[in-house]
Structures are given as C-alpha cells and as structure tokens.
Short mmCIF file of C-alpha atoms in Angstrom, two decimals:
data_model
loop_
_atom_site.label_atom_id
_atom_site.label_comp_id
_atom_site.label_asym_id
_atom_site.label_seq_id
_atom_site.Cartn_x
_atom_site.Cartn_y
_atom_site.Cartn_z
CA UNK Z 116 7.58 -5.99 23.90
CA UNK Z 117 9.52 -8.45 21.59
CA UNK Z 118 8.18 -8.18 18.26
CA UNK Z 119 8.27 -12.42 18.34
CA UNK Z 120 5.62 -13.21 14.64
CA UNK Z 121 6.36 -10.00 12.79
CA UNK Z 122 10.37 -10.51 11.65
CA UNK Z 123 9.64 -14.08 10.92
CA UNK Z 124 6.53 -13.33 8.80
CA UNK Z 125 9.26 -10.85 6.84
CA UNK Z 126 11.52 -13.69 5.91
CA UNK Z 127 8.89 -15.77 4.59
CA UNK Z 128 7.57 -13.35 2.42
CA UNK Z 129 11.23 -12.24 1.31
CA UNK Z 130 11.51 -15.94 0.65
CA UNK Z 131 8.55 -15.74 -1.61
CA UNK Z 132 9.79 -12.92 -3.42
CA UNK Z 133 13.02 -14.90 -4.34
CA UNK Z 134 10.85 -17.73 -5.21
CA UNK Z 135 8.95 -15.69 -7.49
CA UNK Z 136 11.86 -13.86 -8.72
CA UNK Z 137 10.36 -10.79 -8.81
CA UNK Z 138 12.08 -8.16 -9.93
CA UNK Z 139 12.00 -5.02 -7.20
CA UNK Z 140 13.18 -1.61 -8.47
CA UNK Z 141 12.53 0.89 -5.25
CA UNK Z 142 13.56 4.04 -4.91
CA UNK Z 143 13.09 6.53 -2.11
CA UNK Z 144 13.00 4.51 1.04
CA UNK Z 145 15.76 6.98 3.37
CA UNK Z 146 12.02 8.99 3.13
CA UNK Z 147 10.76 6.86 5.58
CA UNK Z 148 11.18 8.41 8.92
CA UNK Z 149 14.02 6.35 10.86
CA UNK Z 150 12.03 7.24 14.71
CA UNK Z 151 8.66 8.70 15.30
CA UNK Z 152 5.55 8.27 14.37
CA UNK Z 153 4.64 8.71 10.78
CA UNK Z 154 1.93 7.35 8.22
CA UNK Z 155 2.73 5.85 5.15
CA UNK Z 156 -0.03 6.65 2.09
CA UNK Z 157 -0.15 4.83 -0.59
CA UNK Z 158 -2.26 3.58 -3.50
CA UNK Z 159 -4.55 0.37 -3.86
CA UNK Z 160 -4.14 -1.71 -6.50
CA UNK Z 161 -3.79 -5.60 -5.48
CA UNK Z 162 -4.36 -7.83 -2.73
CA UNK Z 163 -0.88 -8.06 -1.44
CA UNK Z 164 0.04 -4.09 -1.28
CA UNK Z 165 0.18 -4.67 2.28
CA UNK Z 166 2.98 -6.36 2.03
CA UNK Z 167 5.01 -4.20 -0.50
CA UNK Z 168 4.47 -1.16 1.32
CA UNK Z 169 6.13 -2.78 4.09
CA UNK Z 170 9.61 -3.35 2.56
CA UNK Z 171 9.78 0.52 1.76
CA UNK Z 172 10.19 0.38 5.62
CA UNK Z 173 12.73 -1.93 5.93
CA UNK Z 174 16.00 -0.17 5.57
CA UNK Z 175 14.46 2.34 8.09
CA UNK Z 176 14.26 -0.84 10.49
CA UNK Z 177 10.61 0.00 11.20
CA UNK Z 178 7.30 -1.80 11.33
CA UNK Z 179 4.86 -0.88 9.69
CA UNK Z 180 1.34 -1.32 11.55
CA UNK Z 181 -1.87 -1.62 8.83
CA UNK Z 182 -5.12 -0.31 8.71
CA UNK Z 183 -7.08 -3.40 7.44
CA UNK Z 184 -10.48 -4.10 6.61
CA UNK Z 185 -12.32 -5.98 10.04
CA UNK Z 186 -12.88 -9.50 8.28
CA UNK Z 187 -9.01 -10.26 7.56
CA UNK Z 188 -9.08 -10.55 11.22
CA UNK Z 189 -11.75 -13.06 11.79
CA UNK Z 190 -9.87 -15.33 9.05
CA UNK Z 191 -8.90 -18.36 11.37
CA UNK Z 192 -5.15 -18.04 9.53
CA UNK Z 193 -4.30 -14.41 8.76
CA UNK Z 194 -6.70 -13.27 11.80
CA UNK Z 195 -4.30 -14.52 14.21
CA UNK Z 196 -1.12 -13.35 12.47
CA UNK Z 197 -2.99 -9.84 11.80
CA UNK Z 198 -3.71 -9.52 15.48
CA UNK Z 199 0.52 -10.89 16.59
CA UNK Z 200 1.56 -8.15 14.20
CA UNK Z 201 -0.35 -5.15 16.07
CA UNK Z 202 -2.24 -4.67 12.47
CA UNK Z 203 -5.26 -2.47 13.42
CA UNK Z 204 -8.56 -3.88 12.15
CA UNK Z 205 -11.39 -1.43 10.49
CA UNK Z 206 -14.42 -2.10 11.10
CA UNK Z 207 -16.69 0.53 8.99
CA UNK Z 208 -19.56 0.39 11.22
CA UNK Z 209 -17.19 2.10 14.32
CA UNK Z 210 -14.69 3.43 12.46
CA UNK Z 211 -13.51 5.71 15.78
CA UNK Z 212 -12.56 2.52 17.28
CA UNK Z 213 -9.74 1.80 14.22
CA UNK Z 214 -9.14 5.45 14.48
CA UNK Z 215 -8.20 5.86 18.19
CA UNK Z 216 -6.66 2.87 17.66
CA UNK Z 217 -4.28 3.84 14.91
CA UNK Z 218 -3.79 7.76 16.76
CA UNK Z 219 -2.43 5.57 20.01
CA UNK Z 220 0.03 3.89 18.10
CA UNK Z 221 0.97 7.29 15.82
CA UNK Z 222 1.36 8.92 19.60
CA UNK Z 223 3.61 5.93 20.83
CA UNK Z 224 5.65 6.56 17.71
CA UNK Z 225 4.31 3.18 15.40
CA UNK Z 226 4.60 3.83 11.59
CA UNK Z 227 0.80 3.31 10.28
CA UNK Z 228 0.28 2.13 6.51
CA UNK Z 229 -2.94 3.39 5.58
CA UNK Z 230 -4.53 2.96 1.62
CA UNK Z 231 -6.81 5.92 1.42
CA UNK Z 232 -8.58 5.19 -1.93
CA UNK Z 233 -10.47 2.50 0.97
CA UNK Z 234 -10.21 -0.06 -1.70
CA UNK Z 235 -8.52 -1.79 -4.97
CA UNK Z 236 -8.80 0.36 -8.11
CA UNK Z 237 -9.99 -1.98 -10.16
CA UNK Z 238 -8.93 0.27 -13.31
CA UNK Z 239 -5.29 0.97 -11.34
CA UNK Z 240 -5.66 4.70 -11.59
CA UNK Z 241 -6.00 6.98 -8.24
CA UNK Z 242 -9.43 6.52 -6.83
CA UNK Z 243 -10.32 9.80 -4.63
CA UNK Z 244 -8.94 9.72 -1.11
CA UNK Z 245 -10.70 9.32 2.36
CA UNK Z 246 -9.90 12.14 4.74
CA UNK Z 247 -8.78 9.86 8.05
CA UNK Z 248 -5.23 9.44 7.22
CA UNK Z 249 -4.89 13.20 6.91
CA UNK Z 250 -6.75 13.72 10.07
CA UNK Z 251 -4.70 11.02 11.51
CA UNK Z 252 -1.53 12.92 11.04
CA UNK Z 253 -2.76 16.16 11.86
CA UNK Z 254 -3.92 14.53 15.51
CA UNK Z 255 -0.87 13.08 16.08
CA UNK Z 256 1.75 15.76 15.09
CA UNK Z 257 3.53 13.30 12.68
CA UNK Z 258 4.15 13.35 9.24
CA UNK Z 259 2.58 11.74 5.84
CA UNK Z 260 5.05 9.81 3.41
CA UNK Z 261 3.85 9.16 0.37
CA UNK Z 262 4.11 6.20 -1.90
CA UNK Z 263 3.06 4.55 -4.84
CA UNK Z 264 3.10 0.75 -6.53
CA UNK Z 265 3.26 -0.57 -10.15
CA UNK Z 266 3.08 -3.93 -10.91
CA UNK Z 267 1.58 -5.49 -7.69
CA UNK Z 268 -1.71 -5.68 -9.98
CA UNK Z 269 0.23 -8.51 -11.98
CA UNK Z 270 0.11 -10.50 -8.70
CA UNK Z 271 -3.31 -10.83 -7.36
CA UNK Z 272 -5.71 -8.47 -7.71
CA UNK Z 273 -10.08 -8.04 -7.44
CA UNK Z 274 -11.71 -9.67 -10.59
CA UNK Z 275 -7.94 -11.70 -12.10
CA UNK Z 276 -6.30 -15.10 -11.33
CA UNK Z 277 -3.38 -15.10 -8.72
CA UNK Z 278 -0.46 -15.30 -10.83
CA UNK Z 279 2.39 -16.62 -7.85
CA UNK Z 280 4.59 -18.47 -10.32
CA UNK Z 281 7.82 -17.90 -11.07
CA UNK Z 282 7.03 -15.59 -13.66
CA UNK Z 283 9.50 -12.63 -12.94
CA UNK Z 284 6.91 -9.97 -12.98
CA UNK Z 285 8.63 -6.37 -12.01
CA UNK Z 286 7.35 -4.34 -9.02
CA UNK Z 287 8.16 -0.69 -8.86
CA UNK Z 288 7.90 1.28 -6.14
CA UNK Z 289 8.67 5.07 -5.15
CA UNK Z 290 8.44 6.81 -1.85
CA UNK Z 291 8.32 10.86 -1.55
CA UNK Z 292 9.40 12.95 0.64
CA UNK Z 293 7.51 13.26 3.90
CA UNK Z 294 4.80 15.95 3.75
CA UNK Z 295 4.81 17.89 6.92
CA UNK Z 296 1.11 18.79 9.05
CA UNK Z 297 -0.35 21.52 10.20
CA UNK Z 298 -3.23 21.29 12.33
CA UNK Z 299 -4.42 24.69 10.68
CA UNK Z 300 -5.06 23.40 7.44
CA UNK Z 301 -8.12 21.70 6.51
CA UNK Z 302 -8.10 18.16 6.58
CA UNK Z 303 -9.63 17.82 2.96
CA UNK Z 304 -6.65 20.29 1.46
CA UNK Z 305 -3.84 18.48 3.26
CA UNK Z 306 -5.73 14.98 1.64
CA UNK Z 307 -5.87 16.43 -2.02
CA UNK Z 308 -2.11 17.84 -1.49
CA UNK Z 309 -0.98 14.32 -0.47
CA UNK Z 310 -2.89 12.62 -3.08
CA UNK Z 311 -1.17 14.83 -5.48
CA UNK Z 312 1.82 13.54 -4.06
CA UNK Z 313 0.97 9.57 -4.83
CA UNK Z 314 -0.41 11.00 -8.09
CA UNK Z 315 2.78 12.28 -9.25
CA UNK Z 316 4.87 9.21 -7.90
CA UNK Z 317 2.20 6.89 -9.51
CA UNK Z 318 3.45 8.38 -13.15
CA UNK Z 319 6.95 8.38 -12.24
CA UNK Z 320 6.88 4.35 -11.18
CA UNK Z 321 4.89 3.88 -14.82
CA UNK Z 322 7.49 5.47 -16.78
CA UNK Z 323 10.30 3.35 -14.88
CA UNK Z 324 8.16 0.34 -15.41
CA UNK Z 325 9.85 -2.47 -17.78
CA UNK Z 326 6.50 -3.21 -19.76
CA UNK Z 327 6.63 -6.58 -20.94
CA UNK Z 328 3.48 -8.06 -22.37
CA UNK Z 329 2.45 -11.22 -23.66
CA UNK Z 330 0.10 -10.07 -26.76
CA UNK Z 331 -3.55 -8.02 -26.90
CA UNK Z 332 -4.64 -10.50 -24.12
CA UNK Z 333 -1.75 -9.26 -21.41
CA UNK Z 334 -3.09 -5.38 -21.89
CA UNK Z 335 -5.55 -6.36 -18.70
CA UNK Z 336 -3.57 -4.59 -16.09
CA UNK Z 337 -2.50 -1.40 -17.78
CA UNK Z 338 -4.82 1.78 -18.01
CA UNK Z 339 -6.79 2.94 -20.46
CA UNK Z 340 -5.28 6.34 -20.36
CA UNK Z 341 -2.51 4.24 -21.50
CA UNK Z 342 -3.37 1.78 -23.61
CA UNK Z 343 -4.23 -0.96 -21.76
CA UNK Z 344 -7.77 -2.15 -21.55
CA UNK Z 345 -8.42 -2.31 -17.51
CA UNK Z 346 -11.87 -0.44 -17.11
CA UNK Z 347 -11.62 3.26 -17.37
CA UNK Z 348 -12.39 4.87 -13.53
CA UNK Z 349 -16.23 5.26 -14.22
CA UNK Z 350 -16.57 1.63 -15.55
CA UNK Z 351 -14.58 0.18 -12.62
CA UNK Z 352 -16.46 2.43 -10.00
CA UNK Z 353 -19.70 0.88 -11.35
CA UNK Z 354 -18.54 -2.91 -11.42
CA UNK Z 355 -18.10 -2.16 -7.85
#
C-alpha cells in the first residue's frame, strides 16, 4: 500500500528542524539495515525521540514503525496520524496485543523503533531495559540496531518547558552496528548486551556534544555524573 501521511509528515518535521535550526551531527546511519526486518533500540530522554530516531532511517529509505504508549492514539490529532503511519499502540494492560502486533510487521520485514527503558529518564542516564524488544528480535529472526540521543532533552522533555524556538540547540546522534540474534540465548543476556551497546554510544554522543550553556541555571539537562544537576537515577526513579 502507498505510504500516502507518512512522507508528508517527514517534510514537515524536516521543515521544523530548519525552522529551529537545529544543529544535527549523526553518525552511523549505513547501520540501519537497507531491507528486512530489523528493530531499532534506543534511549528515552524527551518527548520527541520518536521523531529523531526516525531520521537515522532515512538514508536507508525505510520507515520506521513505533511502539507507542496506547493514549497517543486516542489523541483526536496525533491518534489519527499515529494510526495512518502503521505506529503500533501499547497498551500495558494486553501488552501481547502490541507484541504480535509489532512481530507481524518484524515478519513482513517493517523496521520497529522500540525505547526499552519504557519511559523518559528523567535524570538522562540509561534506565534498565525491558526484555520485549530482545524477545522481539529473537521471534522474528531479525536483527537489533542500536542507538543513542543527546540533546533531544533540550527540546521537550517530562518536568521542563518546550523550548521550540529558534534557539540552535545541537542534537547528536549515533547508531551501532546491528547486533545479530540467536534464539539460544536468553532473552535477558541478549537485553543487557544491547543495552551495553546504547550505553557505550550514549558516552560517545556526550563527548561529541558541543556543550553550550547559559550559566548555573542551564546545568538542568546534563547529568550529575557529569556535572549537571538533572536528578541522579535514584532521585528521578522516585519523582516518578
């Protein structure tokens, strides 16, 4: 089927980026399978990740189909536009639904983004993983490819302001090399290898990051661990 909301939805929020001037620096995106299915694992750290993670697929010329919490979809504007785009909603009461779901479109060969942490790190740090994206893979025979963001936290994120001005805030983003299943290996080992995986690219995006703050009172969206004053883990876990 023609893919007849998805492409245009793309330019708009390409034409938002320019708007914004945001300054991309991505690196690692020929790592993103050009056919078959594959799912793309990445951290959590602002409202519009979604979105980010999506471009990494881009020069692949692939779609990328999201696991998204159930309620986006009953929003009377993004539900719609979710739904057009072949997103997959989640809702946590029947999770197997959003699972068989996402393993149809794996088998069809579909590219599904999936954010194991479950939620935004609200102290931008790796949360622990959820299993079902490594389970996912292992199901369907396909790969993992994973990926990590800086900067999207700047944005819009749980507990801070939307900052969508024209305030030329950098995103980086790096994408590793696709981590091969086997359906002998334990679903919990293949998720701590993986998140190893974002762990590592995580550190590498920091260090390429251009930090550029405004005074003690722009420290907000950097770590503790370095320097900043977001919440350490435990703090943020607590505030919910």
């Amino acid at each position: 089927m023609a893919e007849l909301v998805y492409p245009p939805v793309i330019g708009a929020a390409r034409t938002m980026f320019k708007a914004l001037d945001l300054r991309f620096d991505i690196k690692g995106t020929e790592h993103v399978p050009q056919q078959g299915g594959a799912v793309l694992v990445s951290n959590h750290i602002g409202y519009l990740d979604f979105v980010f993670c999506g471009l990494t697929a881009r020069p692949a010329k692939r779609l990328v189909r999201f696991m998204a919490k159930e309620s986006v979809f009953r929003h009377k504007v993004s539900g719609p536009l979710m739904r057009a785009m072949k997103h997959i909603p989640v809702d946590r009461a029947a999770g197997m639904d959003a699972y068989r779901h996402a393993l149809s479109a794996l088998r069809s060969g579909e590219v599904v983004g999936v954010f194991p942490e479950a939620t935004i790190s609200s102290s931008f740090t790796l949360k622990n993983f959820k299993s079902g994206a490594a389970r996912l893979a292992q199901e369907a025979g396909v790969p993992l490819v994973p990926m990590a963001l800086w900067g999207t936290q700047r944005l819009w994120t749980k507990g801070h302001k939307r900052d969508l001005g024209r305030s030329h805030i950098p995103v980086t983003i790096r994408v590793g090399e696709p981590v091969p299943t086997d359906p002998a290996e334990s679903a919990d080992s293949l998720t701590e290898r993986v998140r190893g995986r974002v762990q590592e690219l995580l550190e590498s995006a920091q260090r390429a990051y251009p930090v550029r703050t405004e005074g003690a009172h722009d420290t907000w969206w950097i770590p503790a661990h370095l320097g900043g004053t977001a919440p350490a883990p435990a703090e943020a876990g607590a505030a919910g």
